[in-house]
Every structure is written in structure tokens, then in C-alpha cells.
Amino acid sequence: MLPIMTVDDLYRRLPYTLREILHNKYPELLEIAESGCAVMEIMQNALIELLPLSKGLLPYDTEQLHKAKAQAAYRGYIYEYSLFKFIDAVYSTLHAQCTELAEALNSCESQEEKNALDKVRETLNALYHILPNSDDLLSLRDEGLQRLYTLKEFMGNRFDFPVISVYKENGTLRGTWSFLDIMGTIDKEAASHKDLLTDLHHAPIPSSPTIGKVVDDEKMVRIY
């Protein structure tokens, strides 16, 4: 004999939040996305511990960059800082795309759902190539920047992301070093690295991970 379902039971099973709506239609996709976010958070926490140590080895002037040890410390710190920001950029992309998909499901827009689903799948495919190498990524230094450049291509050959924000004395934003800006600079002569080196010293070290939820799971977006 089948159990009798009450009205309360029915309402408890209906999706109310964006996460519940996404889970209701694409549970495996949501599981993969949330697993990826968990790995990215672990990576950022590891980098939060590494970055203060690496910054202590950062040279103070461009003359030191002619020495192999200082050059390695310089590139290593840039790599770890960039990797932290890359993870944040990937998460931000995934979060926006999963939210877009859940909102399309909520509004029953089939074409918008299809378009959003394609984007999410592309990003999860990129994560498939990026995250299995997470331990190796954390241990890289000298060759890390080139490896990161290769990995970011999985997000699209035009994919770029902000790494260092530069502020004026009054606290307003003066400019931003993107990853491609940095890659273009470090291939030049050491004397041209002065601004980048200065801004690296002034850039605050991240103190907490930036990875959050895949989609909102608290705000009620559907009422029955």
C-alpha cells in the first residue's frame, strides 16, 4: 500500500529556491558544479597559506631580477597570486552561468535554458581539465605561469581576468593588471618590470577564499 501524501509533504518536495529548481532538473550537473567549487575553495585556502611566504622572497628592485633566484621568486609569487585570482574568475563565471540556467528554468524559457545549459557544460568541461591537476598546480613555480596560460585557454582563448588592483592615494581605483597584462610584461627586459614589482608589493594578500555557492539556496523565487 502506497503511503498517503499530505499537502504539506507535496509542498516540501516542490522547488522554491534557485538551487532547488536547478537540482530538480539537472541534479548531476549541480553535483559536478558543487564538487568543483569545493576543490577550488581548497586550492584557494592552500594559496592563502603559501602567499605570505612567497611574498617574503619577493625582490624589492628590478636590479635583483637579473639574478636567477630573485627571478624565480618573482615569477613564483606572480603565479600563486594569479592562480588565486584565476580560481575566483572561474568560480564567478560558473556561478553566473548556473544562476542564468536556474532563472531560465524558473521562467520556463526553453531557448534561454538551452543557451545557458550549453554555457554551463562548457565551463564544467573546462573544470574537467583544470581541477584534476590541482595538487600539481599548487606545487608549480618556475613553469607555473606558462601552465596557467595554457589552462586558462580551456575557458576560451579570449579569457582574461583581473589580478592586481592599483589604487590612488585617495583610495580610488587607478587601474588593474590583468593576467594577460602581466604575461606581456614579464617577457620584457627586467628594467620594465618596475611598476609591476611595486604594485605587487602594495597588493594585499588574500585572507579568505572567494568561492561561494553555485546558486542561491536561501531566497525563495517560486511561490505555489
Tab-separated table of C-alpha atoms in Angstrom:
chain	number	residue	atom	x	y	z
A	1	MET	CA	0.000	0.000	0.000
A	2	LEU	CA	1.399	3.386	-1.000
A	3	PRO	CA	1.813	5.963	1.771
A	4	ILE	CA	-0.677	8.810	1.755
A	5	MET	CA	0.947	12.108	0.709
A	6	THR	CA	-0.326	15.137	2.526
A	7	VAL	CA	-0.411	18.662	1.119
A	8	ASP	CA	2.481	19.566	3.437
A	9	ASP	CA	4.536	16.684	2.015
A	10	LEU	CA	3.872	17.905	-1.510
A	11	TYR	CA	4.954	21.461	-0.770
A	12	ARG	CA	8.104	20.263	0.977
A	13	ARG	CA	9.118	18.465	-2.236
A	14	LEU	CA	8.429	21.338	-4.626
A	15	PRO	CA	11.410	23.524	-5.576
A	16	TYR	CA	11.400	27.028	-4.121
A	17	THR	CA	14.960	28.375	-4.438
A	18	LEU	CA	17.255	28.608	-7.470
A	19	ARG	CA	19.311	25.711	-6.151
A	20	GLU	CA	16.232	23.523	-5.710
A	21	ILE	CA	14.998	24.431	-9.186
A	22	LEU	CA	18.371	23.556	-10.722
A	23	HIS	CA	18.637	20.347	-8.699
A	24	ASN	CA	15.148	19.306	-9.745
A	25	LYS	CA	16.031	19.378	-13.477
A	26	TYR	CA	19.806	18.826	-13.558
A	27	PRO	CA	20.905	17.090	-10.333
A	28	GLU	CA	24.096	15.577	-11.794
A	29	LEU	CA	25.166	18.873	-13.310
A	30	LEU	CA	24.662	20.639	-9.967
A	31	GLU	CA	26.599	17.926	-8.150
A	32	ILE	CA	29.567	18.302	-10.519
A	33	ALA	CA	29.485	22.095	-10.180
A	34	GLU	CA	29.363	21.970	-6.370
A	35	SER	CA	32.157	19.389	-6.251
A	36	GLY	CA	34.257	21.669	-8.461
A	37	CYS	CA	33.620	24.620	-6.164
A	38	ALA	CA	34.708	22.547	-3.167
A	39	VAL	CA	38.035	21.765	-4.848
A	40	MET	CA	38.524	25.402	-5.838
A	41	GLU	CA	37.964	26.506	-2.253
A	42	ILE	CA	40.572	24.007	-1.038
A	43	MET	CA	43.034	25.380	-3.591
A	44	GLN	CA	42.420	28.981	-2.522
A	45	ASN	CA	42.894	28.084	1.154
A	46	ALA	CA	46.224	26.451	0.300
A	47	LEU	CA	47.308	29.563	-1.619
A	48	ILE	CA	46.350	31.792	1.320
A	49	GLU	CA	48.964	29.901	3.345
A	50	LEU	CA	51.588	29.960	0.579
A	51	LEU	CA	51.352	33.602	-0.494
A	52	PRO	CA	52.777	35.277	2.670
A	53	LEU	CA	55.825	33.017	2.497
A	54	SER	CA	56.307	33.692	-1.198
A	55	LYS	CA	55.904	37.450	-0.745
A	56	GLY	CA	58.723	37.388	1.804
A	57	LEU	CA	61.040	36.246	-1.001
A	58	LEU	CA	59.869	38.901	-3.483
A	59	PRO	CA	62.747	41.153	-4.668
A	60	TYR	CA	62.454	44.883	-3.944
A	61	ASP	CA	64.027	46.321	-7.075
A	62	THR	CA	64.415	45.372	-10.708
A	63	GLU	CA	68.201	45.085	-10.440
A	64	GLN	CA	67.701	41.929	-8.397
A	65	LEU	CA	65.709	40.410	-11.228
A	66	HIS	CA	68.962	39.781	-13.095
A	67	LYS	CA	69.714	37.090	-10.517
A	68	ALA	CA	68.180	33.683	-11.130
A	69	LYS	CA	66.995	33.160	-7.542
A	70	ALA	CA	65.226	36.535	-7.387
A	71	GLN	CA	63.683	35.999	-10.821
A	72	ALA	CA	62.327	32.625	-9.680
A	73	ALA	CA	60.845	34.182	-6.525
A	74	TYR	CA	59.281	36.970	-8.603
A	75	ARG	CA	57.666	34.611	-11.093
A	76	GLY	CA	56.620	32.224	-8.350
A	77	TYR	CA	54.761	34.908	-6.424
A	78	ILE	CA	53.078	36.233	-9.554
A	79	TYR	CA	51.995	32.698	-10.395
A	80	GLU	CA	50.479	31.957	-6.989
A	81	TYR	CA	48.698	35.318	-6.870
A	82	SER	CA	47.407	34.849	-10.423
A	83	LEU	CA	46.262	31.302	-9.676
A	84	PHE	CA	44.185	32.554	-6.732
A	85	LYS	CA	42.550	35.157	-8.978
A	86	PHE	CA	42.082	32.649	-11.812
A	87	ILE	CA	40.159	30.339	-9.492
A	88	ASP	CA	37.998	33.283	-8.457
A	89	ALA	CA	37.327	34.179	-12.104
A	90	VAL	CA	36.364	30.592	-12.969
A	91	TYR	CA	34.025	30.420	-9.978
A	92	SER	CA	32.435	33.767	-10.873
A	93	THR	CA	31.808	32.515	-14.405
A	94	LEU	CA	30.297	29.239	-13.202
A	95	HIS	CA	28.129	30.986	-10.601
A	96	ALA	CA	26.753	33.442	-13.167
A	97	GLN	CA	26.040	30.705	-15.687
A	98	CYS	CA	24.341	28.357	-13.205
A	99	THR	CA	22.241	31.254	-11.928
A	100	GLU	CA	21.267	32.105	-15.500
A	101	LEU	CA	20.263	28.485	-16.099
A	102	ALA	CA	18.205	28.274	-12.901
A	103	GLU	CA	16.443	31.545	-13.719
A	104	ALA	CA	15.641	30.278	-17.224
A	105	LEU	CA	14.153	27.126	-15.690
A	106	ASN	CA	12.144	29.216	-13.268
A	107	SER	CA	10.707	31.336	-16.092
A	108	CYS	CA	10.130	28.272	-18.327
A	109	GLU	CA	12.086	29.845	-21.210
A	110	SER	CA	13.219	26.802	-23.217
A	111	GLN	CA	15.588	28.624	-25.594
A	112	GLU	CA	17.207	30.563	-22.756
A	113	GLU	CA	17.524	27.295	-20.865
A	114	LYS	CA	19.285	25.642	-23.802
A	115	ASN	CA	21.690	28.555	-24.256
A	116	ALA	CA	22.500	28.698	-20.552
A	117	LEU	CA	22.898	24.926	-20.349
A	118	ASP	CA	25.450	24.973	-23.183
A	119	LYS	CA	27.498	27.608	-21.329
A	120	VAL	CA	27.470	25.666	-18.066
A	121	ARG	CA	28.530	22.476	-19.790
A	122	GLU	CA	31.422	24.274	-21.499
A	123	THR	CA	32.649	25.630	-18.160
A	124	LEU	CA	32.308	22.252	-16.451
A	125	ASN	CA	34.285	20.730	-19.318
A	126	ALA	CA	36.999	23.309	-18.656
A	127	LEU	CA	36.983	22.354	-14.963
A	128	TYR	CA	37.421	18.729	-16.008
A	129	HIS	CA	40.809	19.714	-17.455
A	130	ILE	CA	41.795	22.183	-14.729
A	131	LEU	CA	40.888	20.640	-11.376
A	132	PRO	CA	42.304	17.088	-11.648
A	133	ASN	CA	45.742	18.750	-11.636
A	134	SER	CA	45.062	20.852	-8.525
A	135	ASP	CA	47.892	19.369	-6.439
A	136	ASP	CA	50.369	19.841	-9.275
A	137	LEU	CA	49.184	23.410	-9.806
A	138	LEU	CA	49.899	24.279	-6.180
A	139	SER	CA	53.453	22.933	-6.375
A	140	LEU	CA	54.420	24.684	-9.609
A	141	ARG	CA	56.568	27.837	-9.532
A	142	ASP	CA	59.100	28.429	-12.329
A	143	GLU	CA	56.924	26.938	-15.066
A	144	GLY	CA	53.637	27.820	-13.378
A	145	LEU	CA	52.785	30.935	-15.353
A	146	GLN	CA	53.045	29.202	-18.690
A	147	ARG	CA	50.986	26.290	-17.373
A	148	LEU	CA	48.345	28.698	-16.124
A	149	TYR	CA	48.280	30.423	-19.505
A	150	THR	CA	47.585	27.041	-21.114
A	151	LEU	CA	44.864	26.149	-18.612
A	152	LYS	CA	43.060	29.451	-18.943
A	153	GLU	CA	42.636	28.684	-22.656
A	154	PHE	CA	40.123	25.988	-21.669
A	155	MET	CA	37.888	28.884	-20.592
A	156	GLY	CA	38.202	30.407	-24.054
A	157	ASN	CA	41.121	31.886	-25.977
A	158	ARG	CA	39.955	35.419	-25.107
A	159	PHE	CA	39.505	34.654	-21.423
A	160	ASP	CA	41.362	37.129	-19.219
A	161	PHE	CA	40.930	38.064	-15.567
A	162	PRO	CA	41.970	40.841	-13.166
A	163	VAL	CA	44.879	40.017	-10.875
A	164	ILE	CA	46.128	43.207	-9.178
A	165	SER	CA	44.040	46.306	-8.499
A	166	VAL	CA	46.048	49.532	-8.224
A	167	TYR	CA	44.676	52.440	-6.187
A	168	LYS	CA	45.446	56.129	-5.919
A	169	GLU	CA	46.337	57.708	-2.573
A	170	ASN	CA	42.716	58.812	-2.124
A	171	GLY	CA	41.564	55.205	-2.421
A	172	THR	CA	40.054	55.373	-5.911
A	173	LEU	CA	40.928	52.739	-8.466
A	174	ARG	CA	43.740	53.803	-10.796
A	175	GLY	CA	43.975	50.653	-12.890
A	176	THR	CA	44.173	46.887	-12.927
A	177	TRP	CA	46.808	44.407	-14.000
A	178	SER	CA	45.060	41.604	-15.850
A	179	PHE	CA	46.710	38.240	-16.340
A	180	LEU	CA	47.486	38.994	-19.983
A	181	ASP	CA	48.935	42.389	-18.982
A	182	ILE	CA	51.281	40.620	-16.592
A	183	MET	CA	52.272	37.939	-19.083
A	184	GLY	CA	53.131	40.632	-21.608
A	185	THR	CA	55.279	42.479	-19.074
A	186	ILE	CA	57.332	39.619	-17.681
A	187	ASP	CA	58.564	38.702	-21.161
A	188	LYS	CA	60.266	42.100	-21.419
A	189	GLU	CA	63.586	43.305	-20.022
A	190	ALA	CA	63.860	43.380	-16.235
A	191	ALA	CA	64.055	47.199	-16.174
A	192	SER	CA	60.485	47.447	-17.493
A	193	HIS	CA	59.119	45.494	-14.534
A	194	LYS	CA	59.375	48.389	-12.054
A	195	ASP	CA	55.655	49.279	-11.940
A	196	LEU	CA	54.554	45.660	-11.745
A	197	LEU	CA	57.022	44.891	-8.958
A	198	THR	CA	55.912	47.970	-6.998
A	199	ASP	CA	52.242	47.097	-7.381
A	200	LEU	CA	52.893	43.518	-6.319
A	201	HIS	CA	54.385	44.754	-3.054
A	202	HIS	CA	51.391	47.012	-2.439
A	203	ALA	CA	48.757	44.425	-3.366
A	204	PRO	CA	47.096	42.929	-0.268
A	205	ILE	CA	47.465	39.209	0.217
A	206	PRO	CA	44.086	37.405	0.076
A	207	SER	CA	42.987	36.385	3.560
A	208	SER	CA	39.881	34.327	2.794
A	209	PRO	CA	38.569	32.235	-0.114
A	210	THR	CA	36.188	33.851	-2.579
A	211	ILE	CA	34.324	30.666	-3.523
A	212	GLY	CA	30.670	30.732	-2.554
A	213	LYS	CA	27.557	28.817	-3.520
A	214	VAL	CA	26.898	27.647	-7.063
A	215	VAL	CA	23.462	29.299	-6.961
A	216	ASP	CA	21.406	30.954	-4.252
A	217	ASP	CA	19.791	28.439	-1.919
A	218	GLU	CA	18.085	30.804	0.545
A	219	LYS	CA	15.985	33.353	-1.351
A	220	MET	CA	12.570	31.973	-2.331
A	221	VAL	CA	11.956	32.646	-6.026
A	222	ARG	CA	8.890	30.492	-6.606
A	223	ILE	CA	5.559	30.522	-4.782
A	224	TYR	CA	2.948	27.797	-5.327
